[in-house]
Amino acid sequence: MKSYTLTMIKPQAVKNQNIGNILAMINESGFRITAMKMLVLSNEQAKAFYAVHKERPFYGELVEFMTSGPIIAAVLEKENAVLDYRKLMGATNPADAAEGTIRKNYATDIQSNAVHGSDSDENAKNEINFFFPANELYTKCGKLVSEF
Ligand code: GDP
């Protein structure tokens, strides 16, 4: 069954011109991109997106990093999208990331770790709605996705 996850390509990976390389890994791993945009997050948006981490010591630094330049936000479609994309991303800390993962290839440190991926179906839905209104989500034949 089709399912969805939300990814961001983080500012350091965009600055390093790794958008194309990362999107190629995503497509080659069987995900379809059903929505995509490039934007700079506002302070309020970054704080809200990472609100779950607001008590963590790195929250301020993370918000500063995530607003430091453009990001790519995209919706990925696949069976088991959330879990399969977490596998493709690799561990949060690139030092622990497996060979063949996006973070192994393109992360520079635990904070600048190239990509975000939703961690549950419920969060995926919330994160997709955070970035994309219903009229920006497309199906395989270019029609709008109605489930979201
Ligand atoms: P993820 O689901 O693998 O992205 O990891 P988390 O949800 O635990 O953390 C969210 C994001 O916060 C990570 O992707 C990193 O960008 C950042 N982060 C996590 N742990 C640390 C840390 O110990 N130090 C710093 N500076 N950033 C961190």
Coordinates of N, CA and C and ligand atoms in Angstrom, one line a residue:
M1 N 0.8 -1.2 0.0 CA 0.0 0.0 0.0 C 0.9 1.3 0.0
K2 N 0.5 2.3 -0.8 CA 1.2 3.5 -0.8 C 1.2 4.2 0.5
S3 N 2.4 4.8 0.9 CA 2.4 5.6 2.1 C 3.4 6.7 1.8
Y4 N 3.4 7.7 2.8 CA 4.1 8.9 2.5 C 5.0 9.3 3.6
T5 N 6.1 10.0 3.3 CA 7.0 10.6 4.3 C 7.4 11.9 3.9
L6 N 7.9 12.7 4.8 CA 8.4 14.1 4.5 C 9.9 14.1 4.7
T7 N 10.6 14.6 3.7 CA 12.0 14.8 3.8 C 12.3 16.3 3.7
M8 N 13.4 16.7 4.4 CA 14.0 18.0 4.0 C 15.5 17.7 3.7
I9 N 16.0 18.4 2.7 CA 17.4 18.4 2.4 C 17.9 19.7 3.2
K10 N 18.8 19.5 4.1 CA 19.1 20.6 5.1 C 20.1 21.6 4.5
P11 N 20.2 22.8 5.1 CA 20.9 23.9 4.4 C 22.4 23.5 4.0
Q12 N 23.1 22.8 4.8 CA 24.5 22.5 4.5 C 24.6 21.6 3.2
A13 N 23.6 20.7 3.0 CA 23.6 19.8 1.8 C 23.2 20.6 0.6
V14 N 22.3 21.6 0.8 CA 21.9 22.5 -0.3 C 23.1 23.3 -0.7
K15 N 23.8 23.9 0.3 CA 25.0 24.8 0.0 C 26.1 24.0 -0.7
N16 N 26.2 22.7 -0.3 CA 27.3 21.9 -0.9 C 26.9 21.3 -2.3
Q17 N 25.7 21.7 -2.8 CA 25.3 21.3 -4.1 C 25.0 19.8 -4.2
N18 N 24.5 19.3 -3.1 CA 24.2 17.8 -3.1 C 22.7 17.5 -3.3
I19 N 21.9 18.5 -3.7 CA 20.5 18.3 -3.9 C 20.3 17.1 -5.0
G20 N 20.9 17.3 -6.1 CA 20.8 16.3 -7.2 C 21.2 14.9 -6.8
N21 N 22.4 14.8 -6.1 CA 22.9 13.5 -5.6 C 21.9 12.8 -4.7
I22 N 21.3 13.6 -3.7 CA 20.4 13.1 -2.7 C 19.1 12.6 -3.4
L23 N 18.6 13.5 -4.3 CA 17.3 13.1 -5.0 C 17.5 11.9 -5.8
A24 N 18.7 11.7 -6.4 CA 19.0 10.5 -7.2 C 19.0 9.3 -6.3
M25 N 19.6 9.3 -5.1 CA 19.6 8.2 -4.2 C 18.1 7.9 -3.8
I26 N 17.3 8.9 -3.6 CA 15.9 8.7 -3.2 C 15.1 8.0 -4.3
N27 N 15.3 8.4 -5.6 CA 14.6 7.8 -6.7 C 15.1 6.4 -6.9
E28 N 16.4 6.2 -6.8 CA 17.0 4.9 -7.1 C 16.6 3.9 -6.0
S29 N 16.2 4.4 -4.9 CA 15.7 3.5 -3.8 C 14.2 3.2 -3.9
G30 N 13.6 3.6 -5.0 CA 12.2 3.3 -5.2 C 11.1 4.3 -4.7
F31 N 11.6 5.5 -4.2 CA 10.6 6.5 -3.8 C 10.2 7.3 -5.0
R32 N 8.9 7.7 -5.0 CA 8.5 8.7 -6.0 C 8.3 10.1 -5.2
I33 N 8.8 11.1 -5.9 CA 8.6 12.5 -5.3 C 7.3 13.0 -5.8
T34 N 6.4 13.3 -4.8 CA 5.0 13.7 -5.2 C 4.8 15.2 -4.9
A35 N 5.8 15.9 -4.2 CA 5.7 17.3 -4.0 C 7.1 17.8 -3.6
M36 N 7.4 19.0 -4.0 CA 8.8 19.5 -3.7 C 8.8 21.0 -3.7
K37 N 9.6 21.6 -2.8 CA 9.8 23.1 -2.9 C 11.1 23.5 -2.2
M38 N 11.7 24.6 -2.6 CA 12.9 25.2 -2.0 C 12.5 26.5 -1.3
L39 N 12.9 26.6 0.0 CA 12.5 27.8 0.8 C 13.5 28.0 1.9
V40 N 13.5 29.2 2.5 CA 14.2 29.4 3.7 C 13.2 29.4 4.8
L41 N 13.4 28.6 5.8 CA 12.5 28.5 7.0 C 12.6 29.8 7.8
S42 N 11.5 30.4 8.3 CA 11.6 31.5 9.2 C 12.0 30.9 10.6
N43 N 12.4 31.8 11.5 CA 12.7 31.4 12.9 C 11.5 30.7 13.5
E44 N 10.3 31.2 13.3 CA 9.1 30.7 13.9 C 8.8 29.3 13.3
Q45 N 9.0 29.2 12.0 CA 8.7 27.9 11.3 C 9.7 26.8 11.9
A46 N 11.0 27.1 11.9 CA 11.9 26.1 12.4 C 11.7 25.7 13.8
K47 N 11.3 26.7 14.7 CA 11.0 26.4 16.1 C 9.8 25.5 16.2
A48 N 8.8 25.8 15.4 CA 7.6 25.0 15.4 C 7.9 23.6 14.9
F49 N 8.6 23.5 13.8 CA 8.9 22.2 13.2 C 9.6 21.3 14.2
Y50 N 10.6 21.9 15.0 CA 11.4 21.1 15.9 C 10.9 21.3 17.4
A51 N 9.7 21.7 17.6 CA 9.2 21.9 18.9 C 9.4 20.8 19.9
V52 N 9.3 19.5 19.3 CA 9.5 18.3 20.1 C 10.9 18.3 20.8
H53 N 11.8 19.0 20.3 CA 13.2 19.1 20.8 C 13.5 20.3 21.7
K54 N 12.4 21.1 22.0 CA 12.7 22.4 22.6 C 13.4 22.3 24.0
E55 N 13.3 21.2 24.7 CA 14.1 21.1 26.0 C 15.5 20.6 25.8
R56 N 15.8 20.2 24.5 CA 17.2 19.6 24.3 C 18.2 20.8 24.2
P57 N 19.5 20.5 24.7 CA 20.5 21.6 24.7 C 20.8 22.1 23.3
F58 N 20.6 21.3 22.3 CA 21.0 21.8 21.0 C 19.9 22.5 20.2
Y59 N 18.7 22.7 20.8 CA 17.5 23.3 20.1 C 17.8 24.6 19.5
G60 N 18.4 25.6 20.2 CA 18.7 26.9 19.7 C 19.7 26.8 18.5
E61 N 20.7 26.0 18.6 CA 21.7 25.8 17.6 C 21.0 25.2 16.3
L62 N 20.2 24.2 16.6 CA 19.5 23.5 15.5 C 18.6 24.5 14.7
V63 N 17.8 25.4 15.4 CA 17.0 26.3 14.8 C 17.8 27.3 14.0
E64 N 18.9 27.7 14.5 CA 19.8 28.7 13.8 C 20.3 28.0 12.5
F65 N 20.8 26.8 12.6 CA 21.3 26.0 11.5 C 20.2 25.9 10.4
M66 N 19.0 25.5 10.8 CA 17.9 25.2 9.9 C 17.4 26.4 9.2
T67 N 17.7 27.6 9.7 CA 17.3 28.9 9.1 C 18.4 29.6 8.4
S68 N 19.6 28.9 8.3 CA 20.8 29.5 7.8 C 20.9 29.6 6.3
G69 N 20.0 28.9 5.6 CA 20.0 29.0 4.1 C 18.8 28.1 3.6
P70 N 18.6 28.1 2.3 CA 17.5 27.4 1.7 C 17.5 25.9 2.0
I71 N 16.4 25.3 2.2 CA 16.2 23.9 2.3 C 15.3 23.4 1.1
I72 N 15.3 22.1 0.9 CA 14.3 21.5 0.0 C 13.4 20.7 0.9
A73 N 12.1 20.9 0.7 CA 11.1 20.0 1.4 C 10.5 19.2 0.3
A74 N 10.3 17.9 0.6 CA 9.7 17.0 -0.4 C 8.9 15.9 0.2
V75 N 7.8 15.5 -0.5 CA 7.0 14.4 -0.1 C 7.4 13.1 -0.9
L76 N 7.7 12.0 -0.2 CA 8.1 10.8 -0.9 C 7.1 9.7 -0.7
E77 N 6.8 9.0 -1.8 CA 5.7 8.0 -1.8 C 6.4 6.6 -2.0
K78 N 6.0 5.6 -1.2 CA 6.5 4.3 -1.4 C 5.7 3.4 -0.4
E79 N 5.7 2.1 -0.6 CA 5.3 1.2 0.5 C 6.2 1.4 1.7
N80 N 5.7 1.4 2.9 CA 6.6 1.5 4.1 C 7.5 2.8 4.0
A81 N 7.0 3.9 3.5 CA 7.8 5.1 3.2 C 8.6 5.5 4.4
V82 N 7.9 5.6 5.6 CA 8.6 6.2 6.8 C 9.8 5.3 7.2
L83 N 9.6 4.0 7.3 CA 10.7 3.2 7.8 C 11.8 3.0 6.7
D84 N 11.3 2.8 5.5 CA 12.3 2.6 4.4 C 13.2 3.9 4.2
Y85 N 12.6 5.1 4.4 CA 13.4 6.3 4.3 C 14.3 6.5 5.5
R86 N 13.9 6.1 6.7 CA 14.8 6.2 7.8 C 16.0 5.3 7.6
K87 N 15.8 4.1 6.9 CA 16.9 3.2 6.6 C 17.8 3.9 5.6
L88 N 17.3 4.5 4.6 CA 18.1 5.1 3.5 C 18.8 6.3 4.1
M89 N 18.2 7.1 5.0 CA 18.9 8.2 5.6 C 20.1 7.8 6.4
G90 N 20.0 6.8 7.2 CA 21.1 6.3 8.1 C 21.0 7.0 9.5
A91 N 21.9 6.6 10.4 CA 21.8 7.1 11.8 C 22.0 8.6 11.8
T92 N 21.4 9.2 12.9 CA 21.4 10.7 13.1 C 22.9 11.2 13.1
N93 N 23.8 10.5 13.8 CA 25.2 10.9 13.8 C 25.9 10.2 12.6
P94 N 26.4 10.9 11.6 CA 27.0 10.3 10.4 C 28.2 9.3 10.8
A95 N 28.8 9.5 12.0 CA 29.8 8.6 12.4 C 29.3 7.2 12.6
D96 N 28.0 7.1 12.9 CA 27.3 5.8 13.1 C 26.5 5.3 11.8
A97 N 26.5 6.1 10.8 CA 25.7 5.8 9.6 C 26.3 4.7 8.8
A98 N 25.4 3.8 8.3 CA 25.9 2.7 7.5 C 26.3 3.1 6.1
E99 N 27.2 2.3 5.5 CA 27.6 2.5 4.1 C 26.3 2.6 3.2
G100 N 26.3 3.4 2.2 CA 25.2 3.4 1.3 C 24.1 4.3 1.7
T101 N 24.2 4.9 2.9 CA 23.1 5.8 3.4 C 23.4 7.2 3.0
I102 N 22.3 8.0 2.9 CA 22.5 9.5 2.5 C 23.4 10.2 3.5
R103 N 23.2 9.9 4.8 CA 24.0 10.6 5.8 C 25.4 10.2 5.8
K104 N 25.7 8.9 5.5 CA 27.1 8.5 5.4 C 27.8 9.2 4.2
N105 N 27.0 9.4 3.1 CA 27.6 10.1 2.0 C 27.7 11.6 2.1
Y106 N 26.7 12.2 2.7 CA 26.6 13.7 2.6 C 26.5 14.5 3.9
A107 N 26.4 13.8 5.1 CA 26.3 14.6 6.3 C 27.8 15.0 6.7
T108 N 27.9 16.2 7.3 CA 29.2 16.6 7.8 C 29.4 16.4 9.3
D109 N 28.3 16.5 10.1 CA 28.3 16.2 11.5 C 26.9 15.9 12.0
I110 N 26.8 15.7 13.3 CA 25.5 15.2 13.9 C 24.4 16.3 13.6
Q111 N 24.7 17.6 13.6 CA 23.7 18.6 13.3 C 23.5 18.7 11.8
S112 N 24.6 18.9 11.1 CA 24.5 19.1 9.7 C 24.5 17.8 9.0
N113 N 23.4 17.1 9.2 CA 23.3 15.6 8.8 C 22.5 15.4 7.5
A114 N 22.5 16.4 6.6 CA 22.1 16.3 5.2 C 20.6 16.3 5.0
V115 N 19.9 15.4 5.8 CA 18.4 15.2 5.5 C 17.6 15.0 6.8
H116 N 16.4 15.4 6.7 CA 15.4 15.0 7.7 C 14.4 14.0 7.1
G117 N 13.9 13.1 8.0 CA 12.9 12.2 7.6 C 11.9 12.0 8.7
S118 N 10.6 11.9 8.4 CA 9.6 11.7 9.5 C 9.9 10.4 10.2
D119 N 9.4 10.4 11.5 CA 9.7 9.2 12.3 C 8.4 8.3 12.6
S120 N 7.3 8.8 12.1 CA 6.1 7.9 12.2 C 5.1 8.4 11.1
D121 N 4.1 7.5 10.8 CA 3.1 7.9 9.8 C 2.3 9.2 10.3
E122 N 2.0 9.3 11.6 CA 1.3 10.4 12.1 C 2.1 11.7 11.9
N123 N 3.4 11.6 12.3 CA 4.2 12.8 12.1 C 4.4 13.2 10.7
A124 N 4.5 12.1 9.8 CA 4.6 12.4 8.4 C 3.5 13.2 7.9
K125 N 2.3 12.8 8.3 CA 1.1 13.6 7.8 C 1.1 15.0 8.3
N126 N 1.5 15.2 9.6 CA 1.6 16.6 10.1 C 2.6 17.4 9.4
E127 N 3.8 16.7 9.2 CA 4.9 17.5 8.5 C 4.6 17.8 7.1
I128 N 3.9 16.9 6.4 CA 3.5 17.1 5.0 C 2.5 18.3 5.0
N129 N 1.6 18.4 5.9 CA 0.6 19.5 6.0 C 1.3 20.8 6.4
F130 N 2.4 20.7 7.1 CA 3.2 21.9 7.5 C 3.7 22.6 6.3
F131 N 4.2 21.8 5.3 CA 4.8 22.4 4.1 C 3.9 22.6 2.9
F132 N 3.0 21.7 2.7 CA 2.3 21.6 1.5 C 0.7 21.7 1.6
P133 N 0.1 22.7 1.0 CA -1.3 22.7 0.9 C -1.8 21.6 -0.1
A134 N -3.1 21.2 0.0 CA -3.6 20.1 -0.8 C -3.3 20.3 -2.3
N135 N -3.3 21.5 -2.8 CA -3.1 21.7 -4.2 C -1.7 21.7 -4.7
E136 N -0.8 21.2 -3.8 CA 0.6 21.0 -4.2 C 1.1 19.6 -4.1
L137 N 0.2 18.6 -3.9 CA 0.5 17.2 -3.7 C 0.0 16.4 -4.9
Y138 N 0.9 15.8 -5.6 CA 0.5 15.1 -6.9 C 0.6 13.6 -6.9
T139 N -0.3 13.0 -7.6 CA -0.2 11.5 -7.8 C 0.7 11.2 -9.0
K140 N 0.9 9.9 -9.3 CA 1.7 9.4 -10.4 C 1.3 10.0 -11.7
C141 N 0.0 10.2 -11.9 CA -0.5 10.7 -13.2 C -0.6 12.2 -13.2
G142 N 0.0 12.8 -12.2 CA 0.0 14.3 -12.2 C -1.3 14.9 -11.7
K143 N -2.2 14.0 -11.1 CA -3.4 14.5 -10.5 C -3.2 14.8 -9.0
L144 N -4.0 15.6 -8.4 CA -3.8 16.0 -7.0 C -4.1 14.8 -6.1
V145 N -3.3 14.6 -5.1 CA -3.6 13.6 -4.1 C -4.7 14.0 -3.2
S146 N -5.8 13.2 -3.1 CA -6.9 13.7 -2.3 C -6.9 13.2 -0.9
E147 N -6.1 12.2 -0.5 CA -6.2 11.7 0.8 C -5.6 12.7 1.9
F148 N -4.8 13.6 1.5 CA -4.2 14.5 2.5 C -5.0 15.8 2.6
Ligands
GDP1 P1 16.7 12.4 13.4 O1 15.3 11.9 13.5 O2 17.6 11.2 13.0 O3 16.8 13.6 12.5 O4 17.2 12.8 14.8 P2 16.5 13.6 16.0 O5 15.0 13.7 15.8 O6 17.0 12.9 17.3 O7 17.1 15.0 16.0 C1 16.7 16.0 15.1 C2 17.8 16.8 14.5 O8 18.5 17.5 15.6 C3 19.0 15.9 13.9 O9 18.7 15.4 12.6 C4 20.1 16.8 14.0 O10 20.1 17.8 12.9 C5 19.9 17.5 15.3 N1 20.6 16.9 16.4 C6 20.3 15.7 17.0 N2 21.1 15.4 18.0 C7 22.0 16.4 18.1 C8 23.1 16.8 19.0 O11 23.4 16.0 19.9 N3 23.7 18.0 18.7 C9 23.3 18.8 17.7 N4 24.0 20.0 17.6 N5 22.3 18.6 16.9 C10 21.6 17.4 17.1

